[in-house]
Short mmCIF file of C-alpha atoms in Angstrom, two decimals:
data_model
loop_
_atom_site.label_atom_id
_atom_site.label_comp_id
_atom_site.label_asym_id
_atom_site.label_seq_id
_atom_site.Cartn_x
_atom_site.Cartn_y
_atom_site.Cartn_z
CA MET A 92 78.63 76.12 193.44
CA GLN A 93 75.86 74.66 192.94
CA LYS A 94 74.40 71.25 195.00
CA VAL A 95 72.82 68.51 193.12
CA THR A 96 70.83 66.81 196.09
CA TRP A 97 69.93 62.60 196.19
CA GLU A 98 66.73 63.64 196.00
CA GLU A 99 67.18 64.28 192.07
CA VAL A 100 68.85 61.37 190.95
CA GLY A 101 66.19 59.68 192.62
CA ALA A 102 67.91 57.93 195.35
CA ALA A 103 67.41 57.83 199.24
CA PRO A 104 68.62 61.34 201.06
CA ASN A 105 70.60 59.36 203.06
CA ALA A 106 74.29 59.80 202.46
CA ILE A 107 76.96 61.76 204.01
CA LEU A 108 78.11 63.14 200.86
CA SER A 109 76.76 64.63 197.94
CA PRO A 110 75.73 63.01 194.44
CA ALA A 111 77.72 65.72 192.45
CA TYR A 112 78.42 69.71 192.32
CA LYS A 113 78.34 71.92 189.18
CA SER A 114 81.05 74.77 189.24
CA ASN A 115 82.75 76.59 186.77
CA GLY A 116 81.57 74.88 183.66
CA HIS A 117 82.28 71.31 184.95
CA VAL A 118 80.25 68.76 186.97
CA PHE A 119 81.89 66.81 189.48
CA THR A 120 80.55 63.11 190.49
CA SER A 121 80.96 61.22 193.88
CA GLY A 122 81.85 57.02 193.29
CA SER A 123 79.09 55.39 191.98
CA VAL A 124 79.77 51.65 192.90
CA GLY A 125 77.83 48.69 191.43
CA PHE A 126 74.12 48.37 193.36
CA ALA A 127 71.62 46.75 191.53
CA PRO A 128 68.51 48.43 191.65
CA ASP A 129 66.60 45.75 194.42
CA GLY A 130 70.01 47.46 196.47
CA THR A 131 71.64 43.50 196.71
CA VAL A 132 75.97 43.06 195.57
CA PRO A 133 75.91 41.76 192.11
CA GLU A 134 78.59 38.90 193.12
CA ASP A 135 80.24 39.70 189.33
CA VAL A 136 82.14 42.44 188.35
CA ALA A 137 81.35 42.93 184.41
CA VAL A 138 77.53 42.88 186.06
CA GLN A 139 78.55 45.54 188.91
CA THR A 140 80.44 47.98 186.82
CA LYS A 141 77.62 48.22 184.63
CA TYR A 142 75.18 48.54 186.88
CA ALA A 143 77.94 51.62 188.65
CA ILE A 144 77.93 53.45 184.79
CA GLU A 145 74.57 53.67 184.82
CA ALA A 146 73.96 55.43 188.27
CA LEU A 147 77.30 58.11 187.47
CA GLU A 148 74.70 57.79 184.15
CA LYS A 149 72.09 59.72 185.82
CA VAL A 150 73.87 61.50 188.80
CA LEU A 151 75.41 63.16 185.52
CA LYS A 152 72.22 63.69 183.78
CA SER A 153 69.97 65.32 187.12
CA SER A 154 73.98 68.20 186.63
CA GLY A 155 72.47 68.48 182.99
CA SER A 156 75.36 66.26 181.59
CA SER A 157 75.68 62.95 180.44
CA LEU A 158 78.49 60.43 179.65
CA ASP A 159 79.89 61.47 176.70
CA LYS A 160 80.33 64.91 178.07
CA VAL A 161 82.91 62.72 180.89
CA LEU A 162 85.87 65.00 179.57
CA LYS A 163 88.12 62.36 183.08
CA VAL A 164 87.28 58.86 185.28
CA LEU A 165 88.57 58.07 188.02
CA LEU A 166 87.90 53.38 187.79
CA PHE A 167 88.84 51.89 191.56
CA ILE A 168 88.97 48.60 191.35
CA ALA A 169 88.99 45.69 193.99
CA ASN A 170 91.41 43.05 191.42
CA PRO A 171 94.02 43.89 188.81
CA LEU A 172 92.76 40.68 187.15
CA ASP A 173 89.12 42.04 186.86
CA ALA A 174 90.06 44.48 184.63
CA PRO A 175 89.52 43.18 181.70
CA ALA A 176 86.10 42.83 182.85
CA VAL A 177 85.70 45.75 184.05
CA ASN A 178 86.90 47.47 180.72
CA ALA A 179 84.64 45.41 178.32
CA VAL A 180 81.55 47.17 180.00
CA TYR A 181 83.29 50.63 180.22
CA LYS A 182 83.88 50.52 176.85
CA GLU A 183 80.03 50.25 175.43
CA TYR A 184 79.45 53.00 177.39
CA PHE A 185 82.80 55.46 177.03
CA LYS A 186 82.79 55.17 173.41
CA HIS A 187 84.84 58.58 172.99
CA GLN A 188 87.72 57.51 175.10
CA PRO A 189 87.90 60.13 177.92
CA ALA A 190 90.93 60.30 180.31
CA ARG A 191 91.84 57.79 182.99
CA SER A 192 92.93 56.43 186.08
CA CYS A 193 92.40 53.09 187.36
CA VAL A 194 94.10 52.54 191.12
CA VAL A 195 93.91 49.12 192.58
CA VAL A 196 92.30 49.65 195.95
CA GLN A 197 89.99 47.70 199.30
CA PHE A 198 86.73 48.41 199.67
CA PRO A 199 85.32 48.56 203.15
CA ASP A 200 82.31 46.44 202.19
CA ALA A 201 84.59 43.44 200.41
CA ARG A 202 81.11 42.53 197.94
CA LEU A 203 82.52 45.62 196.04
CA LYS A 204 84.62 45.62 193.19
CA VAL A 205 84.50 48.38 191.03
CA GLU A 206 83.53 52.17 192.37
CA LEU A 207 83.75 55.14 189.08
CA GLU A 208 83.60 58.88 189.33
CA CYS A 209 84.42 60.97 186.64
CA VAL A 210 84.17 65.54 185.47
CA ALA A 211 82.59 66.38 183.02
CA VAL A 212 80.61 69.13 181.33
CA PRO A 213 77.14 70.69 181.92
CA PHE A 214 74.91 71.17 178.49
CA ILE A 215 77.13 71.96 175.26
CA SER A 216 79.02 69.67 173.07
CA ARG A 217 82.10 68.35 174.55
CA GLU A 218 83.61 69.60 170.92
CA GLN A 219 82.68 73.16 171.82
CA ILE A 220 85.49 73.00 174.18
CA VAL A 221 88.24 70.04 173.55
CA THR A 222 90.26 68.92 171.15
CA ARG A 223 91.71 65.11 171.25
CA TYR A 224 95.54 65.50 170.28
CA THR A 225 97.37 61.53 170.03
CA ILE A 226 100.09 60.64 170.06
CA PRO A 227 102.03 58.14 168.24
CA SER A 228 101.50 55.84 170.87
CA LYS A 229 97.84 54.72 171.59
CA HIS A 230 98.06 54.28 175.35
CA HIS A 231 98.85 57.83 175.33
CA ARG A 232 96.43 60.89 174.79
CA ILE A 233 96.51 64.14 175.79
CA TRP A 234 93.28 66.59 176.20
CA HIS A 235 94.09 70.88 174.70
CA ILE A 236 90.95 72.60 176.89
CA PRO A 237 91.97 76.53 175.05
CA ALA A 238 90.67 78.42 177.55
CA LEU A 239 93.18 77.21 180.01
CA TYR A 240 96.23 78.53 178.26
CA SER A 241 97.78 81.30 175.62
CA ARG A 242 100.94 80.44 174.02
CA PRO A 243 102.85 83.75 174.06
CA SER A 244 103.61 85.16 170.13
CA SER A 245 107.53 85.25 170.69
CA VAL A 246 106.09 81.00 170.78
CA LYS A 247 105.42 78.95 167.39
CA SER A 248 102.82 76.88 167.38
CA SER A 249 104.95 73.86 166.46
CA THR A 250 107.57 74.75 169.40
CA MET A 251 104.25 75.01 171.69
CA ARG A 252 102.33 71.53 170.91
CA ALA A 253 106.42 69.70 171.42
CA MET A 254 106.25 71.89 174.41
CA LEU A 255 102.80 70.28 175.60
CA LEU A 256 102.86 66.78 174.18
CA GLY A 257 106.78 66.95 176.08
CA TRP A 258 109.57 66.14 172.87
#
């Protein structure tokens, strides 16, 4: 397991957590919030989202990864009414539509409106490890990572697909 340090992402080393860890071919990031480069907290949730994603991008780059290699995003928002503005910015950066969960929370600092963390893969293209299956509903997707399971020889591939998709 390799720890990514604050110095590697261009930030002061005074936090009580690590920006990210690399382990077993994955990058696990801590939460990234929307501080402006000058350290202030913008009022606008779209601007906070932009800064949070750009900060996350720095951590990923320092880890040998990038936004296009993100497999899963965990998004926290303070107000569910901000979701459309957050999603508009999010779509600009995550065009490949990684898996995502969104949770409404109360942040300890009331000025904060959004936070993101993610799991990504470093050094290799996403296509080398992941195949995306689209289910008939536009709201449901499944990611197939071949190394995580193998199909028993007695099970037909169509049966296995149905089991994975929950049909």
